[in-house]
Amino acid sequence: MYRNILLGGEPGSGKSVAQGNIVSHAALSTDVDLILIDGKLVELLPYAPVAKQFVGNDIRKAIQVLKAVQTEMDERYLHLARTGRNKITQNDGYRATLLAVDELAYFLASTGTKEQQEEFFVLLRDIVARGRAIGIIVVAATQRPSADIVKTSLRDQFSYRLAFRCSTDSSSDIILGTGWVSEGHSAKDIPPEELGQGLLLAEGGRPRRIKTAYLVRDDIDRLVRRAVHLRRAAA
Ligand SMILES: Nc1ncnc2c1ncn2[C@@H]1O[C@H](COP(=O)(O)OP(=O)(O)OP(=O)(O)O)[C@@H](O)[C@H]1O
Ligand SMILES: [Mg+2]
């Protein structure tokens, strides 16, 4: 659970489906709290019944929720400091949290004031950087893999990166990290009809071509009903 993942790629390339794969897994894991922030509102909405927090296209509320996560993070670090360790385990009594953000670009560039966008960015970067050791995991997706949205200081905090089809080599490098195109790994080479295929960079490795599972809305609704049931039983 100590891994964050960034998903990027051109519109309609499979980012939200991929994010859904991960959120679905977490939904069925009764020891994970889901915090979902979705600039498009409708992509993560099917998971709202099992989410601890759900935020749609509302940057003010998104900032509030991120601030609360940051406070929780500080508390957990204090706990680690008191117990002389640097990583949380299951025995610490904290629940794992999956923070999923779909349409990162919406919050970083398209809505609210410049100050709000900056605040959102700083909070998210802090959570991505400090969250993983204490059980707060981020999965974030962005449609506009440009340098102003996916700043290096944010991108580099993600140890897993998944690039779906990109329209340019430079977009691919922005998601995976500079230099992979020159070594022959460009998400521009993914054929447009191969929806759901992407290049996955997993920690120190090399990017590898993968394909996500495709859950249609009926699958997701069924899965969420089951997750609600499992979570009630586990409570
Ligand atoms: N693994 C897959 N297998 C088959 N089809 C897929 C797969 N992943 C995605 N698709 C198809 O591609 C469509 C677009 O996928 P998705 O909504 O994930 O794109 P996106 O990258 O999030 O787009 P946007 O940038 O507009 O939000 C899906 O509705 C589905 O039809
Ligand atoms: Mg999407």
PDB file of C-alpha atoms and ligand atoms in Angstrom:
ATOM      1  CA  MET A   1       0.000   0.000   0.000  1.00  0.00           C
ATOM      2  CA  TYR A   2       3.011   2.331   0.167  1.00  0.00           C
ATOM      3  CA  ARG A   3       2.733   3.415  -3.446  1.00  0.00           C
ATOM      4  CA  ASN A   4       1.190   6.373  -5.243  1.00  0.00           C
ATOM      5  CA  ILE A   5       0.289   6.341  -8.908  1.00  0.00           C
ATOM      6  CA  LEU A   6      -0.109   9.065 -11.521  1.00  0.00           C
ATOM      7  CA  LEU A   7      -2.201   8.390 -14.629  1.00  0.00           C
ATOM      8  CA  GLY A   8      -1.996  10.572 -17.706  1.00  0.00           C
ATOM      9  CA  GLY A   9      -2.926  10.521 -21.350  1.00  0.00           C
ATOM     10  CA  GLU A  10      -5.020  12.127 -24.025  1.00  0.00           C
ATOM     11  CA  PRO A  11      -8.817  12.400 -23.712  1.00  0.00           C
ATOM     12  CA  GLY A  12     -10.583   9.065 -23.904  1.00  0.00           C
ATOM     13  CA  SER A  13      -7.406   6.991 -23.598  1.00  0.00           C
ATOM     14  CA  GLY A  14      -8.435   5.015 -20.507  1.00  0.00           C
ATOM     15  CA  LYS A  15      -7.368   6.971 -17.415  1.00  0.00           C
ATOM     16  CA  SER A  16     -10.690   6.917 -15.577  1.00  0.00           C
ATOM     17  CA  VAL A  17     -11.181   3.225 -16.332  1.00  0.00           C
ATOM     18  CA  ALA A  18      -7.706   2.539 -14.891  1.00  0.00           C
ATOM     19  CA  GLN A  19      -8.448   4.645 -11.849  1.00  0.00           C
ATOM     20  CA  GLY A  20     -11.694   2.695 -11.473  1.00  0.00           C
ATOM     21  CA  ASN A  21      -9.694  -0.562 -11.385  1.00  0.00           C
ATOM     22  CA  ILE A  22      -7.761   0.695  -8.383  1.00  0.00           C
ATOM     23  CA  VAL A  23     -10.719   2.308  -6.639  1.00  0.00           C
ATOM     24  CA  SER A  24     -12.720  -0.907  -7.149  1.00  0.00           C
ATOM     25  CA  HIS A  25     -10.019  -2.945  -5.479  1.00  0.00           C
ATOM     26  CA  ALA A  26      -9.891  -0.510  -2.574  1.00  0.00           C
ATOM     27  CA  ALA A  27     -13.706  -0.479  -2.324  1.00  0.00           C
ATOM     28  CA  LEU A  28     -13.688  -4.235  -1.756  1.00  0.00           C
ATOM     29  CA  SER A  29     -10.903  -3.912   0.814  1.00  0.00           C
ATOM     30  CA  THR A  30     -12.877  -3.216   3.963  1.00  0.00           C
ATOM     31  CA  ASP A  31      -9.852  -1.834   5.786  1.00  0.00           C
ATOM     32  CA  VAL A  32      -9.492   1.055   3.314  1.00  0.00           C
ATOM     33  CA  ASP A  33     -11.283   4.402   3.503  1.00  0.00           C
ATOM     34  CA  LEU A  34     -12.006   6.005   0.143  1.00  0.00           C
ATOM     35  CA  ILE A  35     -11.710   9.738  -0.385  1.00  0.00           C
ATOM     36  CA  LEU A  36     -12.773  10.608  -3.903  1.00  0.00           C
ATOM     37  CA  ILE A  37     -12.350  13.928  -5.705  1.00  0.00           C
ATOM     38  CA  ASP A  38     -13.678  14.064  -9.226  1.00  0.00           C
ATOM     39  CA  GLY A  39     -13.578  17.204 -11.341  1.00  0.00           C
ATOM     40  CA  LYS A  40     -15.959  15.553 -13.787  1.00  0.00           C
ATOM     41  CA  LEU A  41     -18.264  14.395 -11.003  1.00  0.00           C
ATOM     42  CA  VAL A  42     -19.607  11.383 -12.862  1.00  0.00           C
ATOM     43  CA  GLU A  43     -16.535   9.139 -13.138  1.00  0.00           C
ATOM     44  CA  LEU A  44     -16.116   8.361  -9.448  1.00  0.00           C
ATOM     45  CA  LEU A  45     -19.746   8.979  -8.477  1.00  0.00           C
ATOM     46  CA  PRO A  46     -20.692   5.273  -8.738  1.00  0.00           C
ATOM     47  CA  TYR A  47     -18.310   4.668  -5.810  1.00  0.00           C
ATOM     48  CA  ALA A  48     -19.900   7.372  -3.625  1.00  0.00           C
ATOM     49  CA  PRO A  49     -21.935   4.826  -1.572  1.00  0.00           C
ATOM     50  CA  VAL A  50     -18.695   3.364  -0.204  1.00  0.00           C
ATOM     51  CA  ALA A  51     -16.712   6.594   0.016  1.00  0.00           C
ATOM     52  CA  LYS A  52     -15.881   8.267   3.302  1.00  0.00           C
ATOM     53  CA  GLN A  53     -15.814  11.566   1.396  1.00  0.00           C
ATOM     54  CA  PHE A  54     -16.913  12.363  -2.112  1.00  0.00           C
ATOM     55  CA  VAL A  55     -16.218  15.717  -3.765  1.00  0.00           C
ATOM     56  CA  GLY A  56     -17.366  16.667  -7.246  1.00  0.00           C
ATOM     57  CA  ASN A  57     -16.390  19.789  -9.170  1.00  0.00           C
ATOM     58  CA  ASP A  58     -16.079  22.000  -6.093  1.00  0.00           C
ATOM     59  CA  ILE A  59     -12.540  23.264  -5.451  1.00  0.00           C
ATOM     60  CA  ARG A  60     -13.477  24.852  -2.110  1.00  0.00           C
ATOM     61  CA  LYS A  61     -14.729  21.559  -0.753  1.00  0.00           C
ATOM     62  CA  ALA A  62     -11.783  19.710  -2.328  1.00  0.00           C
ATOM     63  CA  ILE A  63      -9.359  22.000  -0.470  1.00  0.00           C
ATOM     64  CA  GLN A  64     -11.244  21.423   2.798  1.00  0.00           C
ATOM     65  CA  VAL A  65     -11.013  17.679   2.339  1.00  0.00           C
ATOM     66  CA  LEU A  66      -7.298  17.810   1.467  1.00  0.00           C
ATOM     67  CA  LYS A  67      -6.665  19.953   4.557  1.00  0.00           C
ATOM     68  CA  ALA A  68      -8.402  17.358   6.716  1.00  0.00           C
ATOM     69  CA  VAL A  69      -6.217  14.639   5.161  1.00  0.00           C
ATOM     70  CA  GLN A  70      -3.152  16.758   5.902  1.00  0.00           C
ATOM     71  CA  THR A  71      -4.183  17.129   9.544  1.00  0.00           C
ATOM     72  CA  GLU A  72      -4.702  13.360   9.812  1.00  0.00           C
ATOM     73  CA  MET A  73      -1.276  12.928   8.244  1.00  0.00           C
ATOM     74  CA  ASP A  74       0.374  15.170  10.864  1.00  0.00           C
ATOM     75  CA  GLU A  75      -1.345  13.192  13.606  1.00  0.00           C
ATOM     76  CA  ARG A  76      -0.096   9.890  12.246  1.00  0.00           C
ATOM     77  CA  TYR A  77       3.470  11.204  11.984  1.00  0.00           C
ATOM     78  CA  LEU A  78       3.269  12.329  15.586  1.00  0.00           C
ATOM     79  CA  HIS A  79       2.197   8.801  16.494  1.00  0.00           C
ATOM     80  CA  LEU A  80       5.177   7.377  14.573  1.00  0.00           C
ATOM     81  CA  ALA A  81       7.539   9.829  16.267  1.00  0.00           C
ATOM     82  CA  ARG A  82       6.209   8.805  19.674  1.00  0.00           C
ATOM     83  CA  THR A  83       6.668   5.124  18.898  1.00  0.00           C
ATOM     84  CA  GLY A  84      10.058   5.606  17.277  1.00  0.00           C
ATOM     85  CA  ARG A  85       9.213   4.240  13.831  1.00  0.00           C
ATOM     86  CA  ASN A  86       9.012   5.603  10.297  1.00  0.00           C
ATOM     87  CA  LYS A  87       6.202   3.605   8.708  1.00  0.00           C
ATOM     88  CA  ILE A  88       2.706   2.629   9.765  1.00  0.00           C
ATOM     89  CA  THR A  89       1.658  -1.015   9.795  1.00  0.00           C
ATOM     90  CA  GLN A  90      -1.695  -2.747  10.256  1.00  0.00           C
ATOM     91  CA  ASN A  91      -1.093  -3.021  14.004  1.00  0.00           C
ATOM     92  CA  ASP A  92      -1.076   0.744  14.506  1.00  0.00           C
ATOM     93  CA  GLY A  93      -4.855   0.887  14.426  1.00  0.00           C
ATOM     94  CA  TYR A  94      -5.081   3.399  11.599  1.00  0.00           C
ATOM     95  CA  ARG A  95      -7.098   2.680   8.508  1.00  0.00           C
ATOM     96  CA  ALA A  96      -5.499   2.860   5.097  1.00  0.00           C
ATOM     97  CA  THR A  97      -6.847   5.714   2.980  1.00  0.00           C
ATOM     98  CA  LEU A  98      -7.061   5.813  -0.788  1.00  0.00           C
ATOM     99  CA  LEU A  99      -7.303   9.355  -2.108  1.00  0.00           C
ATOM    100  CA  ALA A 100      -8.370   9.313  -5.755  1.00  0.00           C
ATOM    101  CA  VAL A 101      -8.351  12.518  -7.796  1.00  0.00           C
ATOM    102  CA  ASP A 102      -9.753  12.422 -11.310  1.00  0.00           C
ATOM    103  CA  GLU A 103      -9.254  15.411 -13.642  1.00  0.00           C
ATOM    104  CA  LEU A 104      -6.318  16.927 -11.822  1.00  0.00           C
ATOM    105  CA  ALA A 105      -6.068  19.626 -14.496  1.00  0.00           C
ATOM    106  CA  TYR A 106      -9.534  20.860 -13.640  1.00  0.00           C
ATOM    107  CA  PHE A 107      -8.463  21.742 -10.092  1.00  0.00           C
ATOM    108  CA  LEU A 108      -5.010  22.972 -11.050  1.00  0.00           C
ATOM    109  CA  ALA A 109      -5.961  25.195 -13.954  1.00  0.00           C
ATOM    110  CA  SER A 110      -9.641  25.427 -14.836  1.00  0.00           C
ATOM    111  CA  THR A 111     -11.626  26.306 -11.734  1.00  0.00           C
ATOM    112  CA  GLY A 112     -11.487  28.666  -8.760  1.00  0.00           C
ATOM    113  CA  THR A 113      -8.986  31.460  -8.203  1.00  0.00           C
ATOM    114  CA  LYS A 114      -5.231  31.258  -8.800  1.00  0.00           C
ATOM    115  CA  GLU A 115      -4.780  31.128  -5.004  1.00  0.00           C
ATOM    116  CA  GLN A 116      -7.169  28.191  -4.700  1.00  0.00           C
ATOM    117  CA  GLN A 117      -5.433  26.331  -7.522  1.00  0.00           C
ATOM    118  CA  GLU A 118      -2.076  26.919  -5.831  1.00  0.00           C
ATOM    119  CA  GLU A 119      -3.448  25.808  -2.476  1.00  0.00           C
ATOM    120  CA  PHE A 120      -4.855  22.642  -4.029  1.00  0.00           C
ATOM    121  CA  PHE A 121      -1.480  21.931  -5.655  1.00  0.00           C
ATOM    122  CA  VAL A 122       0.545  22.457  -2.480  1.00  0.00           C
ATOM    123  CA  LEU A 123      -1.797  20.308  -0.384  1.00  0.00           C
ATOM    124  CA  LEU A 124      -1.862  17.506  -2.918  1.00  0.00           C
ATOM    125  CA  ARG A 125       1.910  17.527  -3.344  1.00  0.00           C
ATOM    126  CA  ASP A 126       2.360  17.330   0.402  1.00  0.00           C
ATOM    127  CA  ILE A 127      -0.059  14.403   0.676  1.00  0.00           C
ATOM    128  CA  VAL A 128       1.613  12.551  -2.181  1.00  0.00           C
ATOM    129  CA  ALA A 129       5.042  13.177  -0.655  1.00  0.00           C
ATOM    130  CA  ARG A 130       4.317  12.383   2.992  1.00  0.00           C
ATOM    131  CA  GLY A 131       1.215  10.203   2.858  1.00  0.00           C
ATOM    132  CA  ARG A 132       2.507   6.879   1.676  1.00  0.00           C
ATOM    133  CA  ALA A 133       4.521   5.959   4.763  1.00  0.00           C
ATOM    134  CA  ILE A 134       1.478   6.471   6.937  1.00  0.00           C
ATOM    135  CA  GLY A 135      -1.088   4.650   4.863  1.00  0.00           C
ATOM    136  CA  ILE A 136      -2.474   7.501   2.761  1.00  0.00           C
ATOM    137  CA  ILE A 137      -2.200   6.550  -0.877  1.00  0.00           C
ATOM    138  CA  VAL A 138      -2.905   8.813  -3.848  1.00  0.00           C
ATOM    139  CA  VAL A 139      -4.077   7.858  -7.300  1.00  0.00           C
ATOM    140  CA  ALA A 140      -4.394  10.874  -9.574  1.00  0.00           C
ATOM    141  CA  ALA A 141      -5.403  11.168 -13.211  1.00  0.00           C
ATOM    142  CA  THR A 142      -4.856  14.022 -15.620  1.00  0.00           C
ATOM    143  CA  GLN A 143      -6.002  14.700 -19.131  1.00  0.00           C
ATOM    144  CA  ARG A 144      -3.551  17.447 -19.897  1.00  0.00           C
ATOM    145  CA  PRO A 145      -0.064  16.055 -19.494  1.00  0.00           C
ATOM    146  CA  SER A 146       1.603  19.413 -19.943  1.00  0.00           C
ATOM    147  CA  ALA A 147       4.428  20.780 -17.831  1.00  0.00           C
ATOM    148  CA  ASP A 148       2.232  23.452 -16.221  1.00  0.00           C
ATOM    149  CA  ILE A 149      -0.207  20.826 -14.888  1.00  0.00           C
ATOM    150  CA  VAL A 150       2.128  17.959 -14.099  1.00  0.00           C
ATOM    151  CA  LYS A 151       4.957  19.924 -12.519  1.00  0.00           C
ATOM    152  CA  THR A 152       8.097  17.894 -12.015  1.00  0.00           C
ATOM    153  CA  SER A 153       7.935  18.489  -8.271  1.00  0.00           C
ATOM    154  CA  LEU A 154       4.569  16.699  -8.201  1.00  0.00           C
ATOM    155  CA  ARG A 155       5.281  14.040 -10.836  1.00  0.00           C
ATOM    156  CA  ASP A 156       8.499  12.923  -9.170  1.00  0.00           C
ATOM    157  CA  GLN A 157       6.645  12.073  -5.957  1.00  0.00           C
ATOM    158  CA  PHE A 158       4.707   9.321  -7.734  1.00  0.00           C
ATOM    159  CA  SER A 159       6.640   6.052  -7.698  1.00  0.00           C
ATOM    160  CA  TYR A 160       4.193   4.479 -10.159  1.00  0.00           C
ATOM    161  CA  ARG A 161       3.297   6.277 -13.379  1.00  0.00           C
ATOM    162  CA  LEU A 162       0.959   5.071 -16.084  1.00  0.00           C
ATOM    163  CA  ALA A 163       0.895   6.811 -19.442  1.00  0.00           C
ATOM    164  CA  PHE A 164      -1.987   6.062 -21.766  1.00  0.00           C
ATOM    165  CA  ARG A 165      -1.850   7.201 -25.369  1.00  0.00           C
ATOM    166  CA  CYS A 166      -0.355  10.680 -25.659  1.00  0.00           C
ATOM    167  CA  SER A 167      -0.457  12.951 -28.679  1.00  0.00           C
ATOM    168  CA  THR A 168       3.217  13.900 -28.368  1.00  0.00           C
ATOM    169  CA  ASP A 169       6.472  12.366 -27.170  1.00  0.00           C
ATOM    170  CA  SER A 170       6.959  15.217 -24.743  1.00  0.00           C
ATOM    171  CA  SER A 171       3.589  14.518 -23.046  1.00  0.00           C
ATOM    172  CA  SER A 172       4.694  10.930 -22.594  1.00  0.00           C
ATOM    173  CA  ASP A 173       7.934  12.042 -20.957  1.00  0.00           C
ATOM    174  CA  ILE A 174       6.038  14.468 -18.728  1.00  0.00           C
ATOM    175  CA  ILE A 175       4.087  11.570 -17.237  1.00  0.00           C
ATOM    176  CA  LEU A 176       6.751   8.862 -17.141  1.00  0.00           C
ATOM    177  CA  GLY A 177       9.758  11.107 -16.557  1.00  0.00           C
ATOM    178  CA  THR A 178      12.188  12.783 -18.899  1.00  0.00           C
ATOM    179  CA  GLY A 179      14.365  10.453 -20.925  1.00  0.00           C
ATOM    180  CA  TRP A 180      12.110   7.447 -21.516  1.00  0.00           C
ATOM    181  CA  VAL A 181      11.182   8.521 -25.043  1.00  0.00           C
ATOM    182  CA  SER A 182      14.841   8.625 -26.029  1.00  0.00           C
ATOM    183  CA  GLU A 183      15.138   5.066 -24.704  1.00  0.00           C
ATOM    184  CA  GLY A 184      12.290   3.947 -26.933  1.00  0.00           C
ATOM    185  CA  HIS A 185       9.364   4.176 -24.523  1.00  0.00           C
ATOM    186  CA  SER A 186       6.782   6.633 -25.799  1.00  0.00           C
ATOM    187  CA  ALA A 187       3.059   6.488 -25.096  1.00  0.00           C
ATOM    188  CA  LYS A 188       2.623   8.212 -28.455  1.00  0.00           C
ATOM    189  CA  ASP A 189       3.307   4.819 -30.047  1.00  0.00           C
ATOM    190  CA  ILE A 190       0.196   3.266 -28.494  1.00  0.00           C
ATOM    191  CA  PRO A 191      -2.305   2.913 -31.349  1.00  0.00           C
ATOM    192  CA  PRO A 192      -5.415   5.089 -30.812  1.00  0.00           C
ATOM    193  CA  GLU A 193      -7.723   2.091 -31.119  1.00  0.00           C
ATOM    194  CA  GLU A 194      -5.951   0.274 -28.277  1.00  0.00           C
ATOM    195  CA  LEU A 195      -8.043   1.837 -25.531  1.00  0.00           C
ATOM    196  CA  GLY A 196      -6.947   0.920 -22.032  1.00  0.00           C
ATOM    197  CA  GLN A 197      -3.352   0.198 -23.036  1.00  0.00           C
ATOM    198  CA  GLY A 198      -0.655   2.171 -21.329  1.00  0.00           C
ATOM    199  CA  LEU A 199       3.002   2.255 -20.368  1.00  0.00           C
ATOM    200  CA  LEU A 200       3.428   1.508 -16.694  1.00  0.00           C
ATOM    201  CA  LEU A 201       6.541   2.608 -14.883  1.00  0.00           C
ATOM    202  CA  ALA A 202       6.740   0.792 -11.566  1.00  0.00           C
ATOM    203  CA  GLU A 203       9.258   2.250  -9.148  1.00  0.00           C
ATOM    204  CA  GLY A 204      12.797   1.714 -10.374  1.00  0.00           C
ATOM    205  CA  GLY A 205      11.937  -0.447 -13.406  1.00  0.00           C
ATOM    206  CA  ARG A 206      11.476   0.270 -17.075  1.00  0.00           C
ATOM    207  CA  PRO A 207       8.086   1.171 -18.565  1.00  0.00           C
ATOM    208  CA  ARG A 208       6.057  -1.858 -19.609  1.00  0.00           C
ATOM    209  CA  ARG A 209       2.974  -2.051 -21.806  1.00  0.00           C
ATOM    210  CA  ILE A 210      -0.108  -3.110 -19.855  1.00  0.00           C
ATOM    211  CA  LYS A 211      -3.833  -3.202 -20.437  1.00  0.00           C
ATOM    212  CA  THR A 212      -6.375  -2.359 -17.774  1.00  0.00           C
ATOM    213  CA  ALA A 213      -9.474  -4.368 -16.962  1.00  0.00           C
ATOM    214  CA  TYR A 214     -12.623  -2.804 -18.330  1.00  0.00           C
ATOM    215  CA  LEU A 215     -15.507  -2.638 -15.905  1.00  0.00           C
ATOM    216  CA  VAL A 216     -18.735  -1.447 -17.474  1.00  0.00           C
ATOM    217  CA  ARG A 217     -21.195   0.533 -15.354  1.00  0.00           C
ATOM    218  CA  ASP A 218     -23.213  -2.592 -14.475  1.00  0.00           C
ATOM    219  CA  ASP A 219     -20.047  -4.317 -13.217  1.00  0.00           C
ATOM    220  CA  ILE A 220     -19.195  -1.298 -11.099  1.00  0.00           C
ATOM    221  CA  ASP A 221     -22.691  -1.024  -9.629  1.00  0.00           C
ATOM    222  CA  ARG A 222     -22.639  -4.712  -8.721  1.00  0.00           C
ATOM    223  CA  LEU A 223     -19.181  -4.403  -7.233  1.00  0.00           C
ATOM    224  CA  VAL A 224     -20.189  -1.376  -5.172  1.00  0.00           C
ATOM    225  CA  ARG A 225     -23.291  -3.173  -3.835  1.00  0.00           C
ATOM    226  CA  ARG A 226     -21.040  -6.010  -2.747  1.00  0.00           C
ATOM    227  CA  ALA A 227     -18.550  -3.572  -1.206  1.00  0.00           C
ATOM    228  CA  VAL A 228     -21.365  -1.902   0.779  1.00  0.00           C
ATOM    229  CA  HIS A 229     -22.384  -5.326   2.065  1.00  0.00           C
ATOM    230  CA  LEU A 230     -18.820  -6.374   2.938  1.00  0.00           C
ATOM    231  CA  ARG A 231     -18.170  -3.090   4.710  1.00  0.00           C
ATOM    232  CA  ARG A 232     -21.349  -3.370   6.778  1.00  0.00           C
ATOM    233  CA  ALA A 233     -20.408  -6.903   7.756  1.00  0.00           C
ATOM    234  CA  ALA A 234     -16.896  -5.827   8.741  1.00  0.00           C
ATOM    235  CA  ALA A 235     -17.995  -2.777  10.755  1.00  0.00           C
TER     236      ALA A 235
HETATM  237  N1  LIG B   1      -9.245  -1.538 -20.723  1.00  0.00           N
HETATM  238  C1  LIG B   1     -10.144  -1.155 -21.619  1.00  0.00           C
HETATM  239  N2  LIG B   1     -10.691  -2.032 -22.468  1.00  0.00           N
HETATM  240  C2  LIG B   1     -11.602  -1.659 -23.375  1.00  0.00           C
HETATM  241  N3  LIG B   1     -12.042  -0.403 -23.533  1.00  0.00           N
HETATM  242  C3  LIG B   1     -11.553   0.529 -22.732  1.00  0.00           C
HETATM  243  C4  LIG B   1     -10.569   0.217 -21.732  1.00  0.00           C
HETATM  244  N4  LIG B   1     -10.254   1.352 -21.088  1.00  0.00           N
HETATM  245  C5  LIG B   1     -10.982   2.319 -21.657  1.00  0.00           C
HETATM  246  N5  LIG B   1     -11.766   1.839 -22.634  1.00  0.00           N
HETATM  247  C6  LIG B   1     -12.728   2.583 -23.482  1.00  0.00           C
HETATM  248  O1  LIG B   1     -12.290   3.922 -23.598  1.00  0.00           O
HETATM  249  C7  LIG B   1     -13.285   4.827 -23.124  1.00  0.00           C
HETATM  250  C8  LIG B   1     -12.631   6.011 -22.466  1.00  0.00           C
HETATM  251  O2  LIG B   1     -11.971   5.591 -21.287  1.00  0.00           O
HETATM  252  P1  LIG B   1     -11.807   6.573 -20.052  1.00  0.00           P
HETATM  253  O3  LIG B   1     -13.108   7.184 -19.699  1.00  0.00           O
HETATM  254  O4  LIG B   1     -11.077   5.837 -18.998  1.00  0.00           O
HETATM  255  O5  LIG B   1     -10.870   7.674 -20.712  1.00  0.00           O
HETATM  256  P2  LIG B   1     -10.172   8.920 -20.035  1.00  0.00           P
HETATM  257  O6  LIG B   1      -8.756   8.835 -20.404  1.00  0.00           O
HETATM  258  O7  LIG B   1     -10.516   8.992 -18.602  1.00  0.00           O
HETATM  259  O8  LIG B   1     -10.868  10.110 -20.825  1.00  0.00           O
HETATM  260  P3  LIG B   1     -11.073  11.642 -20.379  1.00  0.00           P
HETATM  261  O9  LIG B   1      -9.759  12.297 -20.506  1.00  0.00           O
HETATM  262  O10 LIG B   1     -12.050  12.170 -21.355  1.00  0.00           O
HETATM  263  O11 LIG B   1     -11.587  11.640 -18.975  1.00  0.00           O
HETATM  264  C9  LIG B   1     -14.140   3.981 -22.186  1.00  0.00           C
HETATM  265  O12 LIG B   1     -15.449   4.486 -22.075  1.00  0.00           O
HETATM  266  C10 LIG B   1     -14.116   2.642 -22.865  1.00  0.00           C
HETATM  267  O13 LIG B   1     -15.061   2.601 -23.905  1.00  0.00           O
HETATM  268 MG    MG B   2     -11.518  10.426 -17.480  1.00  0.00          MG
END
